[in-house]
Coordinates of C-alpha atoms in Angstrom, one line a residue:
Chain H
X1499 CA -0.3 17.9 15.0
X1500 CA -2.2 16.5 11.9
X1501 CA -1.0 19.9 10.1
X1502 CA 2.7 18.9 10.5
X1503 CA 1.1 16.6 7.4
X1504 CA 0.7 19.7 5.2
X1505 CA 4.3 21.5 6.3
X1506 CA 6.0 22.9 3.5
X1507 CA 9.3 21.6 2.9
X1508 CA 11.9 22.6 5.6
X1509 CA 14.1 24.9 3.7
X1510 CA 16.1 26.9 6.9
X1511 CA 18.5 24.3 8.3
X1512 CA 18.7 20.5 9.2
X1513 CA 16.0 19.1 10.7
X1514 CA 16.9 18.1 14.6
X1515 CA 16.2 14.6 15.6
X1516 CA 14.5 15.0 19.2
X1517 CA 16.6 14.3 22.0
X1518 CA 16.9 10.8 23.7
X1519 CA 16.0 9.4 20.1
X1520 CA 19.7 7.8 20.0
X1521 CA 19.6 9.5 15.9
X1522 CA 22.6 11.8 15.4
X1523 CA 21.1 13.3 12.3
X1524 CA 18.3 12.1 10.0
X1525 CA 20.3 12.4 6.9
X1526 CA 23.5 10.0 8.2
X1527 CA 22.2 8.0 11.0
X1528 CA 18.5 7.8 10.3
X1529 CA 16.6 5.0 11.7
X1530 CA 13.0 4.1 10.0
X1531 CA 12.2 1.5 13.0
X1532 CA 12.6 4.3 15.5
X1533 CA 9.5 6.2 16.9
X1534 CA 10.8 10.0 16.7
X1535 CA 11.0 9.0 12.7
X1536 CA 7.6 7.7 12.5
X1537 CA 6.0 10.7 14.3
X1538 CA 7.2 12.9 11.4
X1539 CA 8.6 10.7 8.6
X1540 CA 6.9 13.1 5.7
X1541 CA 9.1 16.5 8.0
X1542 CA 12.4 14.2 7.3
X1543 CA 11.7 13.4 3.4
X1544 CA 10.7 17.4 3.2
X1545 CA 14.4 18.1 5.1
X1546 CA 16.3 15.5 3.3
X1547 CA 14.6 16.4 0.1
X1548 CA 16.3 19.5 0.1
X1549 CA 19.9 19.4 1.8
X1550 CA 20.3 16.0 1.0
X1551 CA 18.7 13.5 -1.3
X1552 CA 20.4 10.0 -0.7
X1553 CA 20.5 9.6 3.3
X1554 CA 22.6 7.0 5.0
X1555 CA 22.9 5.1 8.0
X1556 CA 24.9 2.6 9.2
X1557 CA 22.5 1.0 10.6
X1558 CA 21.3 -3.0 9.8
X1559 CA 25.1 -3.0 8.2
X1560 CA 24.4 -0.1 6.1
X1561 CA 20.7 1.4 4.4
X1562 CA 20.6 4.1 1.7
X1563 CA 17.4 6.2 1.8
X1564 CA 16.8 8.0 -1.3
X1565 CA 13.9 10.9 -1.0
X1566 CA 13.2 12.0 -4.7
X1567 CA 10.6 10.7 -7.0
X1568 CA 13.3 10.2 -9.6
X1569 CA 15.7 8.0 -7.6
X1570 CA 12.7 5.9 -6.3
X1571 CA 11.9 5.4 -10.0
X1572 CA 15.0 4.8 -11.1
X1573 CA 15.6 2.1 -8.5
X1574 CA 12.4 0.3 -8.9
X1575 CA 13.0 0.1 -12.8
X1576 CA 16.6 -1.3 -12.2
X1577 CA 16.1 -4.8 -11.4
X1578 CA 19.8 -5.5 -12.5
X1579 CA 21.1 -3.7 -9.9
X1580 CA 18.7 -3.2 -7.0
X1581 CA 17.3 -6.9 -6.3
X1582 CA 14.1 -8.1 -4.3
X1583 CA 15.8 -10.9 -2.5
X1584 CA 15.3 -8.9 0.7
X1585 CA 12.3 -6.3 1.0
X1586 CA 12.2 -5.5 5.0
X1587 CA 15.1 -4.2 6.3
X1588 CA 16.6 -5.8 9.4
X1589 CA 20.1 -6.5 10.9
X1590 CA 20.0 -9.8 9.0
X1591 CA 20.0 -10.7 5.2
X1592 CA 17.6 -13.1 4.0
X1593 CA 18.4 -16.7 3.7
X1594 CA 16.5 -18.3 0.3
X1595 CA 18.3 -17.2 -2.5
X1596 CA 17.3 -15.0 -5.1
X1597 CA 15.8 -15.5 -8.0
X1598 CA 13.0 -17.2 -5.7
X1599 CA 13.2 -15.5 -2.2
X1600 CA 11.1 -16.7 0.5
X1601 CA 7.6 -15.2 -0.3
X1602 CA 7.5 -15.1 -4.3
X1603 CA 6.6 -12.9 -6.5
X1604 CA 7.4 -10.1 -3.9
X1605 CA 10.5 -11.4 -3.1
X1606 CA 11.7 -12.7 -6.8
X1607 CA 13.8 -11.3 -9.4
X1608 CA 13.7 -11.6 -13.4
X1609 CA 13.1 -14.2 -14.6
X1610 CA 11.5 -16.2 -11.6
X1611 CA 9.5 -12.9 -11.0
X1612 CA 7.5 -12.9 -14.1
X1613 CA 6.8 -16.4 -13.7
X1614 CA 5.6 -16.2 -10.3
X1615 CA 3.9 -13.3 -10.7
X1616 CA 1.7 -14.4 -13.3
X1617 CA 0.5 -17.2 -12.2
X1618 CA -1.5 -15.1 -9.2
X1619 CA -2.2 -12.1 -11.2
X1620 CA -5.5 -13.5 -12.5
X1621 CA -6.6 -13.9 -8.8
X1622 CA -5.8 -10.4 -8.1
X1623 CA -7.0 -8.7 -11.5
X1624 CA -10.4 -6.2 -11.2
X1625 CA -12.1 -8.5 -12.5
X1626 CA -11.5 -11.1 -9.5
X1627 CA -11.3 -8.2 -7.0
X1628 CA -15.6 -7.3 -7.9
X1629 CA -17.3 -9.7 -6.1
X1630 CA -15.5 -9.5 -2.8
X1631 CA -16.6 -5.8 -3.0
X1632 CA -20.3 -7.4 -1.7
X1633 CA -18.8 -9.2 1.4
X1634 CA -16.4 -6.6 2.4
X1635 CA -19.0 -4.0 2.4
X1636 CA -20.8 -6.6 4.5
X1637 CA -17.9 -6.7 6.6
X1638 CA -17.6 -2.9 7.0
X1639 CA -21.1 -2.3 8.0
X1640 CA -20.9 -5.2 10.6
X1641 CA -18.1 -3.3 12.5
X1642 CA -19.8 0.2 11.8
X1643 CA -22.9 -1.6 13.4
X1644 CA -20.8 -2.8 16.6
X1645 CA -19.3 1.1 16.9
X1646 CA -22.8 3.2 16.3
X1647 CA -25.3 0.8 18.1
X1648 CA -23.3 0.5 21.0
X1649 CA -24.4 4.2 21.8
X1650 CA -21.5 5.2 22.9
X1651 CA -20.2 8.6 21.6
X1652 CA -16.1 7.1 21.2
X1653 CA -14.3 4.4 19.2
X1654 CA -10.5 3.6 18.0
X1655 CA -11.2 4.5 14.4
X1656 CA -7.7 2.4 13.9
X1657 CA -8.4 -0.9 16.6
X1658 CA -12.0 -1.3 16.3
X1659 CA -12.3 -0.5 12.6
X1660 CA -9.7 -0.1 10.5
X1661 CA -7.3 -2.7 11.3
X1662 CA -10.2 -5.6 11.0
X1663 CA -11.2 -5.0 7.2
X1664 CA -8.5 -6.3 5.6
X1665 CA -8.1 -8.8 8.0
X1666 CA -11.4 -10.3 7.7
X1667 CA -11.1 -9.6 3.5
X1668 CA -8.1 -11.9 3.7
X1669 CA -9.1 -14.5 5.9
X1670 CA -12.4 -14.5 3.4
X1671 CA -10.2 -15.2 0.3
X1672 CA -7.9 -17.9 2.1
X1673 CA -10.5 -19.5 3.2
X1674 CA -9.8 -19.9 7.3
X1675 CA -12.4 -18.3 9.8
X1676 CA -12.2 -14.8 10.7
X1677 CA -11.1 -15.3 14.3
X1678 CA -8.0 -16.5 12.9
X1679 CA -7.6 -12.6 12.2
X1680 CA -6.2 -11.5 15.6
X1681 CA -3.0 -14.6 14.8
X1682 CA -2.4 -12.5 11.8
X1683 CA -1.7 -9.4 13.7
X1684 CA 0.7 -11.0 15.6
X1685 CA 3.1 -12.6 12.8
X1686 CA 2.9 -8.6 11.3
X1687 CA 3.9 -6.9 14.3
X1688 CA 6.8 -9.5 14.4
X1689 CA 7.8 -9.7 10.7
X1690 CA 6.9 -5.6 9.9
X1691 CA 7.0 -3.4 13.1
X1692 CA 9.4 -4.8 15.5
X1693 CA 11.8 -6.9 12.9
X1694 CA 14.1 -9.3 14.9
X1695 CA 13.3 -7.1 18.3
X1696 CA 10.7 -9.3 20.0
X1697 CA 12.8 -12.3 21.3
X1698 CA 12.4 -15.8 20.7
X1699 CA 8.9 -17.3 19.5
X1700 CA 7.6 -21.2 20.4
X1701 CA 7.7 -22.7 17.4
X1702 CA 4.0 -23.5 17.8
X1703 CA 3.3 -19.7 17.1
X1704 CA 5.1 -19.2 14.3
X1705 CA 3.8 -18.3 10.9
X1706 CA 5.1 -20.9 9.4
X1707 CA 3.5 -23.5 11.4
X1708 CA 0.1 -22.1 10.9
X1709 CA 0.7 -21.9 7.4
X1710 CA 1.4 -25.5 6.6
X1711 CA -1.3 -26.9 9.2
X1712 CA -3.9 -24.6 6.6
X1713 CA -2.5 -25.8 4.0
X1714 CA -2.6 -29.2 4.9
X1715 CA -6.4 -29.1 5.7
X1716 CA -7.0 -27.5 2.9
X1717 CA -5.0 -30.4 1.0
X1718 CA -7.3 -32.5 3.0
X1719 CA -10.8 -30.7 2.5
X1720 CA -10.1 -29.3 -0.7
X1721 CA -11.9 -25.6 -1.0
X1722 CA -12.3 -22.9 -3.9
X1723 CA -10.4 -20.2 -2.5
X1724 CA -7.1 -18.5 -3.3
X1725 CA -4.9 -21.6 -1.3
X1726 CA -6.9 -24.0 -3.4
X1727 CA -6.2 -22.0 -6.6
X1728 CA -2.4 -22.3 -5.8
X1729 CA -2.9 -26.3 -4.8
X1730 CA -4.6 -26.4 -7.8
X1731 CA -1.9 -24.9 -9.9
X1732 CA -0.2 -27.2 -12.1
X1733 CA 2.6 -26.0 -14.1
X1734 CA 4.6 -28.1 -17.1
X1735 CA 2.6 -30.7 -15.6
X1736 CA 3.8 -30.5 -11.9
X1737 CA 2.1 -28.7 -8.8
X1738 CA 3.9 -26.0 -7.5
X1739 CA 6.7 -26.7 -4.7
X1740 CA 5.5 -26.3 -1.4
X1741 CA 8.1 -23.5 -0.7
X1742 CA 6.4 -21.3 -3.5
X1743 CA 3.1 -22.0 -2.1
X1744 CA 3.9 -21.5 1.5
X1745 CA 5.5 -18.3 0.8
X1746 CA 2.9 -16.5 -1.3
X1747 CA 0.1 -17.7 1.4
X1748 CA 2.4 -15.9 3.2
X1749 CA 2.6 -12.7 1.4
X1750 CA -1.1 -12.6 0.9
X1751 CA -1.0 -12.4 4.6
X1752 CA 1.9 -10.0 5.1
X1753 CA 1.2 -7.7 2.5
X1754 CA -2.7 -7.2 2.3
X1755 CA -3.2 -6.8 6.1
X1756 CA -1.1 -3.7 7.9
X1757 CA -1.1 -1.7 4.6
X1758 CA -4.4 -1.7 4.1
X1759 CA -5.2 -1.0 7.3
X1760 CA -2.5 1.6 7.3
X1761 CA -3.9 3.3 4.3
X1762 CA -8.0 3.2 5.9
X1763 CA -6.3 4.4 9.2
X1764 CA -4.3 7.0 8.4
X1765 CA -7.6 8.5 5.8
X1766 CA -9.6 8.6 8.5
X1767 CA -7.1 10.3 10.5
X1768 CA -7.2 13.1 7.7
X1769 CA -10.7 13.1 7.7
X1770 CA -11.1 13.7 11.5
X1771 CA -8.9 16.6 11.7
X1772 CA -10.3 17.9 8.0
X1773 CA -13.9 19.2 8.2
X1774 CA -14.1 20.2 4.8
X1775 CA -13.0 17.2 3.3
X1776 CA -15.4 15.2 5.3
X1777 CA -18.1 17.5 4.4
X1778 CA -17.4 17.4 0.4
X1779 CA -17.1 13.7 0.6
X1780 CA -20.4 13.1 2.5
X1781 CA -21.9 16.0 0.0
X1782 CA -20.3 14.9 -3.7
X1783 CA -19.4 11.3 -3.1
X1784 CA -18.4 11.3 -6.8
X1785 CA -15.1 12.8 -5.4
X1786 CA -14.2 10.0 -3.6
X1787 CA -12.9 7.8 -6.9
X1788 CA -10.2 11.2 -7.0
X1789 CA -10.1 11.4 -2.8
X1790 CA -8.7 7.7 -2.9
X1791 CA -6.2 8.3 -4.5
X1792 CA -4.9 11.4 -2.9
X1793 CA -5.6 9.5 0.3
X1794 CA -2.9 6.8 -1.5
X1795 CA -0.6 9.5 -2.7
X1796 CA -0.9 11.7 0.8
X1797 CA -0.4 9.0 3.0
X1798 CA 1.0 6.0 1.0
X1799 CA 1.8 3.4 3.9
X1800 CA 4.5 1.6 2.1
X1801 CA 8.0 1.8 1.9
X1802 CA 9.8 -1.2 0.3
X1803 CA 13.4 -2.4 0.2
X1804 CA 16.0 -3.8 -2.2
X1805 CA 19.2 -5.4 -1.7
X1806 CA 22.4 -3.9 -3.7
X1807 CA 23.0 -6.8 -6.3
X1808 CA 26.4 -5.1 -7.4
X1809 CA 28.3 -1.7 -6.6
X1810 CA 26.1 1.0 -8.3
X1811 CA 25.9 4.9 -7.8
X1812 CA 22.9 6.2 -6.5
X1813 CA 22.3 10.1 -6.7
X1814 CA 26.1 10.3 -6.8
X1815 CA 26.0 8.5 -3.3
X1816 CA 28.6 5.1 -4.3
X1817 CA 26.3 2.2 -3.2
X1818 CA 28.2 -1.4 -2.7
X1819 CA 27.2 -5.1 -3.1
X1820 CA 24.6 -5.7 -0.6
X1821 CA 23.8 -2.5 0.7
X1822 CA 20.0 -2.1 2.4
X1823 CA 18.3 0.3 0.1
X1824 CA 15.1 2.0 1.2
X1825 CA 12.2 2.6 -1.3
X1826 CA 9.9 5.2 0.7
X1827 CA 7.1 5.5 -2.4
X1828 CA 5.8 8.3 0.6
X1829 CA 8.4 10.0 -0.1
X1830 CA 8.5 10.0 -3.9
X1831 CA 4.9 10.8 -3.4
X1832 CA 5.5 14.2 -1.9
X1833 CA 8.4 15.5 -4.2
X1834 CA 7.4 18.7 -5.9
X1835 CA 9.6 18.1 -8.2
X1836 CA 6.8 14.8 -9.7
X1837 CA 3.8 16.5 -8.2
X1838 CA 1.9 19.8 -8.4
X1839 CA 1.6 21.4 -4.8
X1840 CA 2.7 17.9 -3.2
X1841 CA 2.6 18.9 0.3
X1842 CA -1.0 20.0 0.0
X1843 CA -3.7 17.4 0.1
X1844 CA -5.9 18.3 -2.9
X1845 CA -9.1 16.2 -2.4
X1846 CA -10.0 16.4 -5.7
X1847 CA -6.9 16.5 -7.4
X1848 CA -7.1 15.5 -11.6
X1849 CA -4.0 15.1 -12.2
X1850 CA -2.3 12.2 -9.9
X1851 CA 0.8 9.7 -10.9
X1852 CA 1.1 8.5 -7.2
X1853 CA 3.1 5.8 -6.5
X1854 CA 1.8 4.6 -3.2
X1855 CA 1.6 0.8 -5.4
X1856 CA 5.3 0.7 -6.3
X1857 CA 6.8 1.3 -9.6
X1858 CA 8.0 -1.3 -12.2
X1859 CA 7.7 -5.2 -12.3
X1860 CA 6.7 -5.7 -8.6
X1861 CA 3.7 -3.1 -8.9
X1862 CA 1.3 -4.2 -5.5
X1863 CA -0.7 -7.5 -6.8
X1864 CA -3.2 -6.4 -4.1
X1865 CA -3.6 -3.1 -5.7
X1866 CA -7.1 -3.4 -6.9
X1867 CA -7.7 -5.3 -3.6
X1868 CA -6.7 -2.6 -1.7
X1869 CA -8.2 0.2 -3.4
X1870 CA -11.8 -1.3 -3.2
X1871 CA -11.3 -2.3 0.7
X1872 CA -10.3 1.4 1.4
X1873 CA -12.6 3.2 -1.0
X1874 CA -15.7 1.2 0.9
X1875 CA -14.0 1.3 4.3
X1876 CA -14.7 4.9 4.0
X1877 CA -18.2 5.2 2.6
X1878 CA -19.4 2.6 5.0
X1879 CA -17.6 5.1 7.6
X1880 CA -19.3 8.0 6.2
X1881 CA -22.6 6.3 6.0
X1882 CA -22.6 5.6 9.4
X1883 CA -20.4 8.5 11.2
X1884 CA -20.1 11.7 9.2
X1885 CA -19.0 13.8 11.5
X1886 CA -16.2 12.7 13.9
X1887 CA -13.2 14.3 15.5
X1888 CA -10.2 13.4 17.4
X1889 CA -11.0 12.6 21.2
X1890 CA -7.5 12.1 22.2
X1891 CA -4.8 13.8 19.3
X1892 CA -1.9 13.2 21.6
X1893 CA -2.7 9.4 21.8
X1894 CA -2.4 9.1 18.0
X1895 CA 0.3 7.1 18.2
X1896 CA 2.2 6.0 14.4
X1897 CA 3.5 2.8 13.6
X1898 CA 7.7 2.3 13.2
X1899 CA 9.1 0.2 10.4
X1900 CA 8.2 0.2 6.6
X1901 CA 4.4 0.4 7.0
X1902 CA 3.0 4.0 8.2
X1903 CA -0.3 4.5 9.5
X1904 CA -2.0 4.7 12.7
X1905 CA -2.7 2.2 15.3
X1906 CA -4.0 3.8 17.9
X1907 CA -7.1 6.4 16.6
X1908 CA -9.2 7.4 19.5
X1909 CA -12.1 9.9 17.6
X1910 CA -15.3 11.3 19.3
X1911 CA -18.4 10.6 17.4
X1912 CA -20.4 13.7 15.9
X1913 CA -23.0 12.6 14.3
X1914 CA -24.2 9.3 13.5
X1915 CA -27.0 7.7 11.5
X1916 CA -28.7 4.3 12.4
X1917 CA -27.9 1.2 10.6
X1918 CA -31.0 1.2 8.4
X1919 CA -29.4 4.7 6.6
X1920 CA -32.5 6.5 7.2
X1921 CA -31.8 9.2 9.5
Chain O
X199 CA -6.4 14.2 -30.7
X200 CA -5.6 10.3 -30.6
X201 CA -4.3 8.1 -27.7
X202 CA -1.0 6.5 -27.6
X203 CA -0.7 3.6 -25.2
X204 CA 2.7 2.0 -24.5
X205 CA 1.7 -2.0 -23.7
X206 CA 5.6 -2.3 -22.5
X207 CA 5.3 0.1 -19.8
X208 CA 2.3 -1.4 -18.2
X209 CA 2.0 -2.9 -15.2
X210 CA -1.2 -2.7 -14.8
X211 CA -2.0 -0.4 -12.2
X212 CA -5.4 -0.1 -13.4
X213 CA -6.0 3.7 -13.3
X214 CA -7.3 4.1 -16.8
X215 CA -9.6 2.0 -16.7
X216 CA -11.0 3.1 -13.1
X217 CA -11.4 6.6 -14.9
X218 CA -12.0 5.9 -18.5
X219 CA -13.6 2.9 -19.1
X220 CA -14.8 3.9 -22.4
X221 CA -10.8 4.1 -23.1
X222 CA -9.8 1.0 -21.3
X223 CA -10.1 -2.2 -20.2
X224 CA -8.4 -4.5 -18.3
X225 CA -7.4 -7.8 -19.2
X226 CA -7.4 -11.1 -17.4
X227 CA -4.0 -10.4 -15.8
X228 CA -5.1 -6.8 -15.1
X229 CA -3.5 -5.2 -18.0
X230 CA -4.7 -2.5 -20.0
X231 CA -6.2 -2.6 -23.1
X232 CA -7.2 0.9 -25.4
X233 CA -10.6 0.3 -27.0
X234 CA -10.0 3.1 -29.5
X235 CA -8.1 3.8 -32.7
X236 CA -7.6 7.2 -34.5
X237 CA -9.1 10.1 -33.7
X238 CA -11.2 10.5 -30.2
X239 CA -15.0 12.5 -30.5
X240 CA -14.3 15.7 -28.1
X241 CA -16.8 14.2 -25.2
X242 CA -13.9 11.8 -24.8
X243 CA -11.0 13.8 -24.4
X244 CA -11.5 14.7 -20.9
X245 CA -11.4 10.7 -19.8
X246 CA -8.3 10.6 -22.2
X247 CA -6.7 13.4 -20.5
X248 CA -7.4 12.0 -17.1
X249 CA -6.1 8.7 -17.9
X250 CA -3.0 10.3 -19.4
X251 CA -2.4 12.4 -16.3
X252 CA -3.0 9.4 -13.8
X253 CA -0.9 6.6 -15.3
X254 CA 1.9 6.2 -12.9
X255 CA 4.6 4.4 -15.1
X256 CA 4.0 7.1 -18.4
X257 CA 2.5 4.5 -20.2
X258 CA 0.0 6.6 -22.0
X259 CA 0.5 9.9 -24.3
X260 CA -2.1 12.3 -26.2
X261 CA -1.2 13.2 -29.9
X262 CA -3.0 16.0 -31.8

């Protein structure tokens, strides 16, 4: 169960897909969208890691999978050959060109990357990131107060907690009202769980649509929030076009939502089925500045992609023009080869070069963002509910795609404190 | 024992700052800047070590 987390690395023969998973073998017909992967991805990078360390499949017209810290480095630093035009992989290529992409910076290459890139980065800096530390505490508590005061002794750590922080953060910072929240999960589970494999959409539901309708009221009521900052933007003298805004509205939507709630999902997972842990946060809450970032490196949720610009080699493996490449940062983060007993989670641990952010140029913009949301997602928890176990561990149930973390988390409630912190 | 920092190799991942803020700031766009120059007093070279060990793109080296 939780402890196939802390396996060692498989060392005794290939890893067996299970059967009825339709995967030959993980190391040349893997499938990251499939659910027998997401039960136990870190198992695979472990296996692959060491009988294999560039894994192929033909699927979505050929993907490389590289396991080792190095290769994940390497490829993130090479933006000549590796390039961001495409970042989820799916059975179709993406259709705006690079250097651009459809949802810049994330999606940009050098130059158009820097440019884009920098023009946000002041939004997402620490020192912009501070004050919402105020409202999303607020926002935390709320939800803790809607799980303890309802009495009951049960909650979905992952549906009634996790997955609304960042969700309610965001809708803060774009300025639309928080019930707006529940359209954002849907565009993710389209775009990021279930790429291209949930049919046709009405046009009046797509993301798209909503986008420019808030962007036109917010042409029309003009508000201090991040889509006024980008309306607001003038560069050489011209506003930004309406592509670049759309897509980076779009991004900020995207990218803050399912891996943040990934990352505050799958920490609380840990800290269900880890007493000790619990305990030495709730005793020595100094530790958690060290716990959230073995909580990053442990159970990173992001795994990015980049489109082959030109034939390269990859770990010896020949990689052609166009190729799918996966970056699992997960995996990197695990290789014992970067990190000092990397399949043990060391609560504490000093010495930590995790790369749950990405590596290089296109380092997470939310970074500081995210790190705040799921270092007070966890002490508001811990406030409120510090003890708590799994009620259901068989109905944990992992998401599939490039974003890992829980979405179903049934836990039983311990102990709890009432809201006013005073037992 | 003095503190190297690499300003190329940022990216601003903000890690030395979170642990050594009496090493590090950040600057508008998030990237780091080393408040010190020559050699550290020894109650700082715990912090300096930390930040060292934490930067994820190398960025930062100790010299004795």
């Amino acid at each position: 169960m939780d402890d196939e987390h802390a396996a060692g690395p498989v060392s005794t023969g290939a890893l067996t897909p299970p059967p009825g998973s339709g995967i030959a073998d993980w190391a040349t017909d893997f499938d990251h969208t499939n659910e027998a992967y997401a039960a136990e991805a870190p198992a695979i990078w472990d296996d692959l890691r060491s009988r294999c360390p560039v894994a192929h499949t033909k699927r979505f017209g050929g993907t490389w999978l590289p396991v080792r810290h190095e290769d994940v480095s390497a490829i993130a630093h090479d933006t000549d050959h590796y390039s961001s035009v495409g970042v989820i992989v799916a059975d179709w290529k993406p259709t705006v060109p690079a250097p651009q992409g459809f949802a810049p910076p994330i999606t940009s290459d050098p130059p158009f990357h820097e440019f884009a890139r920098r023009i946000l980065l002041p939004a997402f800096s620490p020192k912009a990131v501070n004050p919402l530390e105020e409202p999303t505490r607020r926002f935390c508590a709320d939800l803790m107060d809607g799980i303890v005061d309802a009495g009951g002794a049960s909650a979905d750590a992952a549906v009634d907690y996790a997955q609304n922080i960042p969700v309610r953060v965001i809708a803060h910072m774009l300025g639309v009202p928080p019930e707006d929240g529940d359209r954002f999960r849907t565009f993710i589970h389209r775009i990021l769980e279930k790429p291209g494999q949930t049919g046709p959409v009405d046009e009046e539901d797509l993301m798209i649509t909503y986008l420019d309708r808030i962007i036109e009221e917010h042409k029309a009521t003009p508000r201090d929030d991040l889509i006024g900052y980008l309306l607001g933007l003038e560069v050489d003298g011209r506003p930004l076009n309406e592509d670049h805004i759309v897509g980076t509205i779009a991004l900020a939507l995207i990218a803050g939502i399912d891996t943040t709630w990934s990352a505050i999902g799958a920490s609380l997972h840990h800290l269900a089925t880890h007493p000790d842990d619990r305990r030495r946060l709730v005793e020595d809450p100094e530790v958690m500045t060290f716990a959230v970032e073995e909580f990053l490196r442990f159970y990173a949720p992001v795994t990015m992609a980049r489109i082959a610009a030109s034939d390269t080699e990859l770990g010896g493996c020949p990689v052609k023009e166009g190729d799918w490449v996966l970056l699992p940062f997960p995996a990197a983060n695990r290789d014992p080869e970067a990190f000092e007993r990397a399949d043990e989670f060391v609560i504490d641990r000093r010495r930590n070069r995790h790369a749950a952010f990405g590596l290089g140029i296109h380092r997470c913009l939310g970074s500081n963002l995210a790190r705040m949301e799921l270092r007070v997602a966890l002490e508001e928890w811990l406030r409120r509910v510090p003890d708590f176990e799994l009620s259901d561990p068989a109905g944990v149930r992992w998401s599939t795609g490039q974003v890992r973390g829980p979405r179903t988390l049934p836990v039983r409630l311990l102990r709890t404190v009432p809201s006013q912190g005073s037992v | 024992m003095r503190i190297l920092f690499d300003r190329e190799k940022c990216v601003g991942h903000n890690r030395c700052h979170l642990l050594a803020p009496e090493l590090f700031d950040v600057d508008d766009e998030g990237y780091a800047v080393l408040l010190v120059e020559g050699d550290l007093p020894s109650e700082l070279v715990d912090k300096a070590e930390l930040a060292a060990d934490n930067c994820p793109e190398f960025a930062i080296t100790l010299e004795s």
